[in-house]
XYZ file of C-alpha atoms in Angstrom:
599
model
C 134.589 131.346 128.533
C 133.581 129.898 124.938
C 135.319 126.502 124.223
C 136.307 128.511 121.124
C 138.878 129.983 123.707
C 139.873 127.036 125.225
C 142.951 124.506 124.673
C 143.486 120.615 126.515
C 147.419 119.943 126.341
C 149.756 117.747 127.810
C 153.717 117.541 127.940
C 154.890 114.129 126.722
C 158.561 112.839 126.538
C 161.406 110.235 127.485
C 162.541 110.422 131.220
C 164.155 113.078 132.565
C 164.039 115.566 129.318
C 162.308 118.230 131.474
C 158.607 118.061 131.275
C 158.197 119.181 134.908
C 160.545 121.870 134.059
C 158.997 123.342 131.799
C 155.742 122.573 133.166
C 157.531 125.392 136.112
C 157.674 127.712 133.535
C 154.710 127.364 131.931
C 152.649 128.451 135.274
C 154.683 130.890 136.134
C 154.774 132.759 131.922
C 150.686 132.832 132.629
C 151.419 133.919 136.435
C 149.347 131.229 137.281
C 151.363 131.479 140.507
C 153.335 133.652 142.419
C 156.896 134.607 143.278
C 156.112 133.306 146.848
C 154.672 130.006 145.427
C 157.453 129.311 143.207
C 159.283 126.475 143.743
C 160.886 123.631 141.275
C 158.589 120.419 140.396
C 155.699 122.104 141.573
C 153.429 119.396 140.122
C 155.416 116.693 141.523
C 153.004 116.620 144.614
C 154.622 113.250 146.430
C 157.814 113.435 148.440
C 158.455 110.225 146.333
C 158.234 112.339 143.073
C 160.263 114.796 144.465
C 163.025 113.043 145.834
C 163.221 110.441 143.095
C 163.300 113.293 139.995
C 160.221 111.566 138.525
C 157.229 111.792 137.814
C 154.721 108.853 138.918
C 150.672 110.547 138.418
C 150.079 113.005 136.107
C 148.220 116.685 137.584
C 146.348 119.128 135.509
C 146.444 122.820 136.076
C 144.358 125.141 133.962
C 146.346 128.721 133.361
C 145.053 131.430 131.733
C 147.376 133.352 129.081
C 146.364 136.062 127.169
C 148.003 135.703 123.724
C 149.178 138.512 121.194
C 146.125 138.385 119.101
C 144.625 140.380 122.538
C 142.580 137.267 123.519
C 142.453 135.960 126.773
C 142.487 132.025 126.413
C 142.109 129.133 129.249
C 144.757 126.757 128.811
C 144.272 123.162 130.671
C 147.499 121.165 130.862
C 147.951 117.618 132.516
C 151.965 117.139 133.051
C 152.430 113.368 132.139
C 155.373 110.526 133.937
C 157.855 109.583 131.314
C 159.013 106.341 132.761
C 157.642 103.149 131.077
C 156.071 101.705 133.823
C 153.676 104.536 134.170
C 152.372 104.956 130.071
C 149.016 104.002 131.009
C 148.948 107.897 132.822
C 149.872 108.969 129.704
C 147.087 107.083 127.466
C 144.490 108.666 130.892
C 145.757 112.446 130.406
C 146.138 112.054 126.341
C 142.514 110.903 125.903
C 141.418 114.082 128.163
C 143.638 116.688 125.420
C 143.321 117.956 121.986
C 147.181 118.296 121.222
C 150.618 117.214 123.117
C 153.878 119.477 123.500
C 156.780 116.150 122.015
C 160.050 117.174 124.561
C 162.974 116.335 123.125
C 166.604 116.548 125.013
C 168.597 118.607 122.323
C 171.806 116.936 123.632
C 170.341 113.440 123.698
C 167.979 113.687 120.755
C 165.149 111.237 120.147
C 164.817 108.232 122.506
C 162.770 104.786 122.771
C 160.213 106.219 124.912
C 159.714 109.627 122.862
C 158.710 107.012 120.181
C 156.212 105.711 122.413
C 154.654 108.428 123.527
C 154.276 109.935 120.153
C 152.636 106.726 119.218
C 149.962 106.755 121.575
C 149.196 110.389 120.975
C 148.611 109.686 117.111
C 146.773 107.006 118.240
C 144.098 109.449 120.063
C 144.467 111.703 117.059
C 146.464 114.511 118.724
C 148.386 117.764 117.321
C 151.788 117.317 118.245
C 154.415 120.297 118.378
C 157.707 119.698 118.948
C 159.452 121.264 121.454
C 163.833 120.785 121.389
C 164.626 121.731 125.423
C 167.909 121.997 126.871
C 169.621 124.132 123.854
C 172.115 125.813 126.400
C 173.780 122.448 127.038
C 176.997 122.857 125.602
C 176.330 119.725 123.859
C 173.291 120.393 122.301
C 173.014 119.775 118.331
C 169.773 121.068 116.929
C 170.064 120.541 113.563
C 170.457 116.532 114.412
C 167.766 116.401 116.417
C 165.568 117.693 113.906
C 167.173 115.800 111.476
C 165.819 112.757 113.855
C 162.671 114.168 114.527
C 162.318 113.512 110.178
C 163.941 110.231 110.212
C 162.623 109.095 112.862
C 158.926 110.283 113.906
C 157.951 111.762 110.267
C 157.343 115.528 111.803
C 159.019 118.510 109.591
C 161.685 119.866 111.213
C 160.664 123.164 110.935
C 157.922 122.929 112.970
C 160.200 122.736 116.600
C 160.372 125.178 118.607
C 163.898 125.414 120.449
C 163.696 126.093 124.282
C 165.496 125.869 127.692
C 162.912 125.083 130.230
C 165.506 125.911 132.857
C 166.654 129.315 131.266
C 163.288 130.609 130.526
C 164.176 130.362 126.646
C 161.390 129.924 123.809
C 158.602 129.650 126.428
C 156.133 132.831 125.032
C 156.541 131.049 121.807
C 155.325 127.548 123.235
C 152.685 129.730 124.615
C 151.595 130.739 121.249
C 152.374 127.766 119.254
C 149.605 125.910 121.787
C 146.783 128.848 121.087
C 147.565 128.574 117.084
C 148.493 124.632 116.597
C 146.099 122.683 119.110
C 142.468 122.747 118.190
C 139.880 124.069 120.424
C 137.942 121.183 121.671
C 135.380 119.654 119.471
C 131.373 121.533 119.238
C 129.659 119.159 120.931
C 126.316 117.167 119.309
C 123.986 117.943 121.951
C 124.027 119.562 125.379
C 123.613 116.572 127.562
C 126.542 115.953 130.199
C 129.139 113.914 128.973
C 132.335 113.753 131.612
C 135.204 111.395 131.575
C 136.809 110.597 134.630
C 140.937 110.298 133.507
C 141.853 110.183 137.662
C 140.724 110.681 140.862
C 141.999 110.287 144.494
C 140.637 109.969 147.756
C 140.785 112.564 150.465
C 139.486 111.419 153.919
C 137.773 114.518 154.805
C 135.946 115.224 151.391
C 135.828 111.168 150.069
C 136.584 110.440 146.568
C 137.278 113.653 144.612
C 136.961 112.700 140.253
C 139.528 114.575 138.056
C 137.312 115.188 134.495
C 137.401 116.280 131.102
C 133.823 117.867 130.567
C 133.396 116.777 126.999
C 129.481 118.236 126.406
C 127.208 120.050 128.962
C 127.689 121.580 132.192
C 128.088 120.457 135.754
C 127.135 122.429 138.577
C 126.820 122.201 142.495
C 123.510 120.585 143.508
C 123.514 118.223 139.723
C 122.448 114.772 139.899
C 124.867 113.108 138.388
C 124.865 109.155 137.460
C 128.028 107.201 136.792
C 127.690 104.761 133.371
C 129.197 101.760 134.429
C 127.798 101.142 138.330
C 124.391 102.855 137.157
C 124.700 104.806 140.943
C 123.834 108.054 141.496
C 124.913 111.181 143.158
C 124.639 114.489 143.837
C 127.825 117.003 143.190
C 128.612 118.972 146.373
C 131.710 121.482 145.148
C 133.108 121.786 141.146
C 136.629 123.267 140.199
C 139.883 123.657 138.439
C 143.646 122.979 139.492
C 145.723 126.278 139.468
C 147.452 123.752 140.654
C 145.943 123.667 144.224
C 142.106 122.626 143.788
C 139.775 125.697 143.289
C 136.156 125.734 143.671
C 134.167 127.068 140.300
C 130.135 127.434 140.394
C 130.405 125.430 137.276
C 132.493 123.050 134.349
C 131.690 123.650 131.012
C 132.294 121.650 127.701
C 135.832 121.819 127.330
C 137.210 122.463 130.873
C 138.958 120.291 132.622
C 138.444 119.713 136.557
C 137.692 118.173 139.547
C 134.096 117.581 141.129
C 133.415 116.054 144.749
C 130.201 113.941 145.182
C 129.027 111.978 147.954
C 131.005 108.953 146.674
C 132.529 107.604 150.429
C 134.408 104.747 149.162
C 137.305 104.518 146.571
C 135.439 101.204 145.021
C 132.731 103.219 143.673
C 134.180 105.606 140.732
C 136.326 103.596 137.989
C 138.719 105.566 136.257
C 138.041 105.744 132.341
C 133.801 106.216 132.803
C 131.103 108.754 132.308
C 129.861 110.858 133.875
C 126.231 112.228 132.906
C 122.862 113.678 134.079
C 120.969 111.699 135.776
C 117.825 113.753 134.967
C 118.912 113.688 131.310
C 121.429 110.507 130.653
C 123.461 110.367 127.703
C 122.426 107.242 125.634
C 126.131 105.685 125.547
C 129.767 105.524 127.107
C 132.430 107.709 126.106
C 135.146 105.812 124.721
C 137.356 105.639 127.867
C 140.864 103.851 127.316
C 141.576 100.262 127.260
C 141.538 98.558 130.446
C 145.261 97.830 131.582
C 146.584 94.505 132.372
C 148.888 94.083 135.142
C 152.361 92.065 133.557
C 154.414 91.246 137.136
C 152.883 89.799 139.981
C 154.408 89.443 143.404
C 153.072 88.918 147.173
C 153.069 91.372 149.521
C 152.900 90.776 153.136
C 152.498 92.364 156.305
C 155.916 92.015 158.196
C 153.295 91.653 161.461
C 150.232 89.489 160.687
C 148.036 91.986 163.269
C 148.273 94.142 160.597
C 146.448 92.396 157.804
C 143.063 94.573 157.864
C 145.467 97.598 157.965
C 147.142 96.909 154.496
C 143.880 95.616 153.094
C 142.612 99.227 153.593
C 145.889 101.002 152.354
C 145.623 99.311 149.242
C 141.858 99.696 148.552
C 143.312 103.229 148.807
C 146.031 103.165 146.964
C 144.233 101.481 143.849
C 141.580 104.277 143.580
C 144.011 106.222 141.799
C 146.471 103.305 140.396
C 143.990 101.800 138.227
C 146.930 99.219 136.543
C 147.242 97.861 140.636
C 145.358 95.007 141.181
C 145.780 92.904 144.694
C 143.685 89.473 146.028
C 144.386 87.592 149.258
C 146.302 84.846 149.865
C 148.452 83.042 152.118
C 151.825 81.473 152.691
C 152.680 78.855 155.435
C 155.824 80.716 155.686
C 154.428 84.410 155.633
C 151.347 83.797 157.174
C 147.816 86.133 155.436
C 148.990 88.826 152.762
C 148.144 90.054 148.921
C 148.965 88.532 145.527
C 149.409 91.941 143.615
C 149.998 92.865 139.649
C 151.950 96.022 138.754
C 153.092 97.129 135.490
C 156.495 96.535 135.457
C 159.066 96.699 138.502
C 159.111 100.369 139.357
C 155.699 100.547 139.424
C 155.856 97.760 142.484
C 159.009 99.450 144.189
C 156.937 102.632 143.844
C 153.685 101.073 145.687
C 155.633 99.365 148.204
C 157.703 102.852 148.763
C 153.619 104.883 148.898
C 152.690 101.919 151.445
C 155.751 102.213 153.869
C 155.195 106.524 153.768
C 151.660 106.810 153.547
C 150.008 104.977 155.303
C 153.216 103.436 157.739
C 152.810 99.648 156.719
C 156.063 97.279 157.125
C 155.948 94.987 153.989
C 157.993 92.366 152.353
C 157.484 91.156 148.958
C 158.114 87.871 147.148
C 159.725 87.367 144.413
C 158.379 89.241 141.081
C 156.973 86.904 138.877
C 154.753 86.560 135.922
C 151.450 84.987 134.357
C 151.734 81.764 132.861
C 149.086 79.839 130.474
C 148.894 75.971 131.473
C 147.782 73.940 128.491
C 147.041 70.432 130.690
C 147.221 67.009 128.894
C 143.157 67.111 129.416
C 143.135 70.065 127.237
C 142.001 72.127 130.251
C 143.956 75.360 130.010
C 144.913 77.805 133.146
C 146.576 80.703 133.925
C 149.129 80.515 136.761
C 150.875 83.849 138.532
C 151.734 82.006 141.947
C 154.138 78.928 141.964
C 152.043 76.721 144.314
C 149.855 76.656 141.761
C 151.432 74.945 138.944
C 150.549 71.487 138.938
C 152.348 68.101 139.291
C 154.657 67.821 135.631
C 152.864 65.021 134.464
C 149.500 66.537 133.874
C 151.372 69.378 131.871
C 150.979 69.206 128.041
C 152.552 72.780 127.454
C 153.511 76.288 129.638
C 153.560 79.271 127.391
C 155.381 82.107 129.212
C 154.302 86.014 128.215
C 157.269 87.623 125.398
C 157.599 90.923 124.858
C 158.586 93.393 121.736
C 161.620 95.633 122.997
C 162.811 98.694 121.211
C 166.289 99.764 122.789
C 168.318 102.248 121.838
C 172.083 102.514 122.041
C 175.134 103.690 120.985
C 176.782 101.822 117.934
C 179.729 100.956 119.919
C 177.930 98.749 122.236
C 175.581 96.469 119.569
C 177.784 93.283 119.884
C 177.438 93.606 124.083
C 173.871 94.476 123.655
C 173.712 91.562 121.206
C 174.892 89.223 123.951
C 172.865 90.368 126.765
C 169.713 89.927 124.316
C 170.928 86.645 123.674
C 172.145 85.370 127.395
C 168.187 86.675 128.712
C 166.860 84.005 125.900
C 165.617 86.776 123.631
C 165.900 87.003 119.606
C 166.868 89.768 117.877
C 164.260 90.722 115.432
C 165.959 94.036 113.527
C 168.653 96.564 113.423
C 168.252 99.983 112.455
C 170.129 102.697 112.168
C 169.017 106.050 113.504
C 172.154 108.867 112.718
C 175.445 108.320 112.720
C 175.674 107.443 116.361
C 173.260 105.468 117.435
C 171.075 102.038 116.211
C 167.429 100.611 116.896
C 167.442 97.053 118.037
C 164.121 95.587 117.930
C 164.105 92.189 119.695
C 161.373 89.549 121.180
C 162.510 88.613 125.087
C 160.696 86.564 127.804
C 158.957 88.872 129.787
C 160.020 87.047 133.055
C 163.734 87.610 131.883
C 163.561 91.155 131.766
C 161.798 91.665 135.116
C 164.750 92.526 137.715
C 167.436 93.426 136.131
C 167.899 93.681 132.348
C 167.191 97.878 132.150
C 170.120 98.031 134.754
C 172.565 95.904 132.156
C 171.478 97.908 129.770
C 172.644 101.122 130.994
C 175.970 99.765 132.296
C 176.863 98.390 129.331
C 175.789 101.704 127.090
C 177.434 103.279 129.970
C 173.982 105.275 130.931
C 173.553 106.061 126.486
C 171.684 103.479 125.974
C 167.193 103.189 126.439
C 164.021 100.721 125.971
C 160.476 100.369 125.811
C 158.626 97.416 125.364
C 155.205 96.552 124.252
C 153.137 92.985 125.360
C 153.817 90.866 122.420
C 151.627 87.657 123.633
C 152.839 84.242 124.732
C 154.777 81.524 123.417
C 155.522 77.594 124.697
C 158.952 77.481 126.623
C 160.769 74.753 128.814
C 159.843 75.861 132.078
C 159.914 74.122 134.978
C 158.918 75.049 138.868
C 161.921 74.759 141.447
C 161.576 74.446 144.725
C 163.831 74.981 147.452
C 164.174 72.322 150.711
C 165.461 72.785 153.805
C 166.326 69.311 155.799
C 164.172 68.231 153.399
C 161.274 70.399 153.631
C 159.644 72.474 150.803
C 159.562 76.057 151.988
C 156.744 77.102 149.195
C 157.973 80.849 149.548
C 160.689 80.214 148.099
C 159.842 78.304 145.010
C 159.997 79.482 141.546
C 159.243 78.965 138.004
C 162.267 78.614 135.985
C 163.489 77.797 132.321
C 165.087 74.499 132.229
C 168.698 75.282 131.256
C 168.769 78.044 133.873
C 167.609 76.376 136.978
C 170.441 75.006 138.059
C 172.398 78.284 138.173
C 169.063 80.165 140.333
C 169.182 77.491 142.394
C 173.042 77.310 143.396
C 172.191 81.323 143.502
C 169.405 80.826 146.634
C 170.941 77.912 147.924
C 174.113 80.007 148.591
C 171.741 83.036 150.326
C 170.198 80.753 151.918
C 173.100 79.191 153.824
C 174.197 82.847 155.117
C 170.978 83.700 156.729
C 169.464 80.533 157.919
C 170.919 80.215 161.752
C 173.004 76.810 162.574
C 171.488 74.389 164.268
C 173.088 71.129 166.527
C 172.912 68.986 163.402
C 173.769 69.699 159.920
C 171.007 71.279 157.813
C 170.858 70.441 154.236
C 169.811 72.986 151.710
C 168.999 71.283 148.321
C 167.274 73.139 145.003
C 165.378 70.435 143.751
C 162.828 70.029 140.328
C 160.393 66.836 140.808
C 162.286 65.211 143.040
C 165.546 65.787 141.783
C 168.217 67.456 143.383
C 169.955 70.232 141.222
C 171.899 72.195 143.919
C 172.981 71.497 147.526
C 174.637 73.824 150.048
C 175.064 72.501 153.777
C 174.920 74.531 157.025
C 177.932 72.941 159.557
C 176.741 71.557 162.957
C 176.962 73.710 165.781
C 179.863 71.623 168.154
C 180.052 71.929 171.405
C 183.082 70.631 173.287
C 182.512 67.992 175.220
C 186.190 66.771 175.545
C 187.109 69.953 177.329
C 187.144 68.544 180.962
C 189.266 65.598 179.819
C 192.700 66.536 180.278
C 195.537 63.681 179.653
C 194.404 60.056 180.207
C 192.967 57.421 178.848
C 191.596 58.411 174.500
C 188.826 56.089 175.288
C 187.283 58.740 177.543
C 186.952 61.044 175.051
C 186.314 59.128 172.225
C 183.068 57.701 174.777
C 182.215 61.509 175.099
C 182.100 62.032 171.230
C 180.248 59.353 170.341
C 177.596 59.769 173.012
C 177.272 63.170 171.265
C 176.990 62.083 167.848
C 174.660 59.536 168.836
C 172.299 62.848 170.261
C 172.770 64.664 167.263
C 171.983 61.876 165.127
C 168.166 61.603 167.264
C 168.136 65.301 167.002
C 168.799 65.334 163.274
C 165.139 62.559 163.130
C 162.879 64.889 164.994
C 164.858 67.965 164.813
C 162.831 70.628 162.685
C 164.730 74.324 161.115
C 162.572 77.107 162.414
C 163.555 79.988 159.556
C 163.150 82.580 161.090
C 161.429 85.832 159.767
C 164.714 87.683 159.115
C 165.874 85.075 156.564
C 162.678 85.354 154.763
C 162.882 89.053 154.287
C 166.581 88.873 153.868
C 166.545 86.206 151.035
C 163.423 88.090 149.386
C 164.795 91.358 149.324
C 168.260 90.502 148.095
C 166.901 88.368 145.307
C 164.631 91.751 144.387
């Protein structure tokens, strides 16, 4: 098929406006599958995906539709997540398309991350048709929405096409907007073999199978190919397309979008965002691939049984082949014994590896914890970068800690500025502008410590908005704060897993806050334990854990107090030896207890 006849789309929106949905649809309009195939959030592969109503990876399909103008065209489209955590799959599918479908909820018009997407689509240059879904919600209101889609994201209103993924409504004329709107991909300048790899996963029957967007030339079975950045090469045993299950081809041409299986055997050795090319005839340079992603929350993750160190280091070697924004290095804890220091993009994006480690490949984990990186400015002018706690060193070599800040855009309902207001201002953040959107609802752009939003601000938000209310955030660098590490000793021992980094005027609070935990899950002992929150060596919190007493007066009945007075102090004489040599064994419960309850 000519690229001439070809079109690269994908579906972009805000969570839960119905990409998948309509995704459905789309495959079944170009009978891409069957009546006995059919089933809802067919592209939502995981049992994770499925369960949770989200998407997490993104999965081409390529359909083929035959449009009124009697042509038969190949459509390729890559369904994308629409939760924050996950944009970097939607930068990896966008820079594989020509165009984007822009979802929009016609009863919840435009959101925060609609305005995200749509920004990193005209950043690649896209075609972007709007698409208003859900029109037979009672509540829809379409002229607002495209009233919003004006204000708001500068496209005409005119140009959206109303639909109801889950009706069947308007989806012939998506069909045909996508064959007229989105350009056919680009001629290319020569016929050398130019493929970017946007994904990939690893099958342990076939190795590492590439997802690619053939860009110029043609792959085959039997090619040598050589990938740009290792310099390695390889020869391709089976090409294909998704329709959605993986189907071989004899070939990819420019344009198509596919899958190819080498003789690559281990997950290290393709890197998502290269080239592909000939190794008979090379390309001279790289494609431009998409900016390498920084991981912004880091937290430990450990085996719950130390034999099973070598078995998580495997599951996540796995795991990152097709998570390229999951990073992980090894270190260890005196308290948790060997495990993984790993970055993830924000905190679904670590509750959703954990979730993929427990299910696929059976580990028991507990994580630390989330934290973030810090930059160290020392008073030698050395400057570091600290993720871990232990690491921070001793106060008085500290000229400056600059913590990462972030730009958040949220979204809510006029009603609720002044509590959104507050919550901005109680997580340390500054509120940078208001806007308002329609007659309903206002943009609040404000700066916020990264570290502050971590656990739980997105869950204030919506229980203040009352569910209304939604946010995106971009990396906004780093600026100098008062923070301060905390640690947390038990009969005066530092337990280093349970030390944090903390701003100076909240410390005290956090540490009344584990100190309290602490005393409900750390067994009693024959002597009283002391838990104390302490910064340097002063004490900022204490919480104490009662003596177990045993009753040693019990076989004194009547007679003479000075027996059992004898008998008490004789015990409190033991428990005052015990309490010099006596040592708290936490045990492993109180760890995982304390770490998942502070999650």
């Amino acid at each position: 098929m000519s690229t001439a006849l070809t079109r690269n789309f994908s579906i972009i929106a805000h969570i839960d406006h119905g990409k998948t949905t309509l995704s459905d649809r789309l495959l079944e309009a170009t009978q891409t599958i069957t009546d006995r195939q059919r089933q809802d959030q067919l592209l939502d592969s995981m049992d994770l995906e499925r369960e949770r109503g989200i998407t997490i990876k993104s999965h081409p399909v390529t359909m083929s539709y035959k449009a009124r103008d009697g042509k038969t065209y190949q459509l390729n489209l890559l369904d994308t997540p629409g939760h924050v955590d996950f944009s970097y799959e939607v930068s990896r599918s966008l820079a594989a398309c020509e165009g984007a479908l822009l979802l929009i909820d016609a009863a919840q018009g435009v959101e925060a991350q609609t305005m995200a997407n749509v920004h990193l689509a005209h950043q690649q240059n896209l075609t972007v048709i709007p698409v208003i879904n859900k029109i037979d919600l009672p509540a829809a209101d379409i002229p607002a929405v495209k009233k919003q889609l004006e204000d708001i994201i500068a496209i005409p209103g005119e140009e959206a096409i109303p639909a109801s993924a889950k009706m069947g409504i308007g989806i012939s004329d998506i069909l045909e907007a996508i064959v007229e709107r989105i350009p056919p991909p680009a001629e290319p300048i020569d016929d050398r073999l130019r493929a970017l790899v946007f994904d990939s996963v690893f099958d342990t029957y076939r190795g590492v199978v590439s997802y690619v967007r053939v860009i110029s030339g043609e792959i085959r079975r039997g090619t040598a190919i050589e990938m740009f950045s290792t310099g390695k090469r390889y020869e391709v045993k089976e090409t294909g397309v998704f329709t959605p299950k993986q189907t071989p081809r004899d070939r990819l041409v420019t344009g198509d979008v596919g899958y190819l299986i080498a003789n690559m055997k281990s997950s290290s050795e393709v890197k998502i965002g290269d080239t592909i090319t000939d190794a008979q005839r090379p390309c001279s340079e790289a494609l431009p691939g998409f900016k390498e992603i920084q991981p912004m929350v880091f937290a430990g993750i450990y085996p719950v049984s130390s034999d099973d160190f070598e078995q998580l280091k495997v599951a996540m070697g796995k795991l990152q082949i097709n998570d390229a924004a999951f990073t992980f290095q090894a270190e260890s804890s005196a308290a948790l014994g060997f495990g993984f220091r790993c970055g993830f993009l924000g905190l679904l994006h670590m509750e959703i590896v954990q979730e993929r480690l427990r299910r696929e490949f059976d580990m028991d984990v507990i994580s630390t914890y989330p934290g973030v990186i810090y930059h160290v400015k020392k008073t030698d002018g050395e400057q570091i970068e600290v993720d871990n706690p232990s690491y921070l060193p001793e106060p008085q070599v500290i000229e400056e800690i600059q913590e990462p800040i972030v730009r958040v855009f949220i979204m809510v309902p006029n009603e609720n500025i002044g509590d959104m207001m507050q919550l901005v201002a109680d997580k340390r953040g500054e509120l940078e502008n208001t806007e308002t959107l329609d007659t309903t609802r206002v943009l609040l752009t404000a700066i916020l410590p990264l570290n502050e939003i971590l656990v739980d601000f997105n869950d204030k938000l919506k229980s203040v908005t009352r569910g209304y209310g939604s946010m995106d955030y971009e990396h906004a660098g780093y600026r100098p704060a008062k923070l301060v590490k905390m640690e947390m000793m038990i009969s005066g021992e530092p337990v280093d897993a349970f030390s944090t980094i903390v701003h100076r005027d909240k410390a005290e609070s956090r540490g009344r806050e584990l100190a309290a935990k602490l005393k409900e899950v750390i067994p009693q002992q024959m002597f009283v334990v002391a838990i104390q929150a302490a910064i340097g060596g002063k004490i900022i919190a204490r919480e104490s854990i009662s003596a177990m007493r045993k009753n040693v007066t019990a076989k004194c009945y009547g007679g003479d107090i000075t027996r059992k007075r004898k008998l008490l102090e004789k015990q409190k004489e033991g428990k005052k030896r015990m309490k010099a040599i006596g040592k708290v064994n936490i045990p492993q419960e109180a760890f995982i207890q304390v770490l998942k309850t502070s999650n």
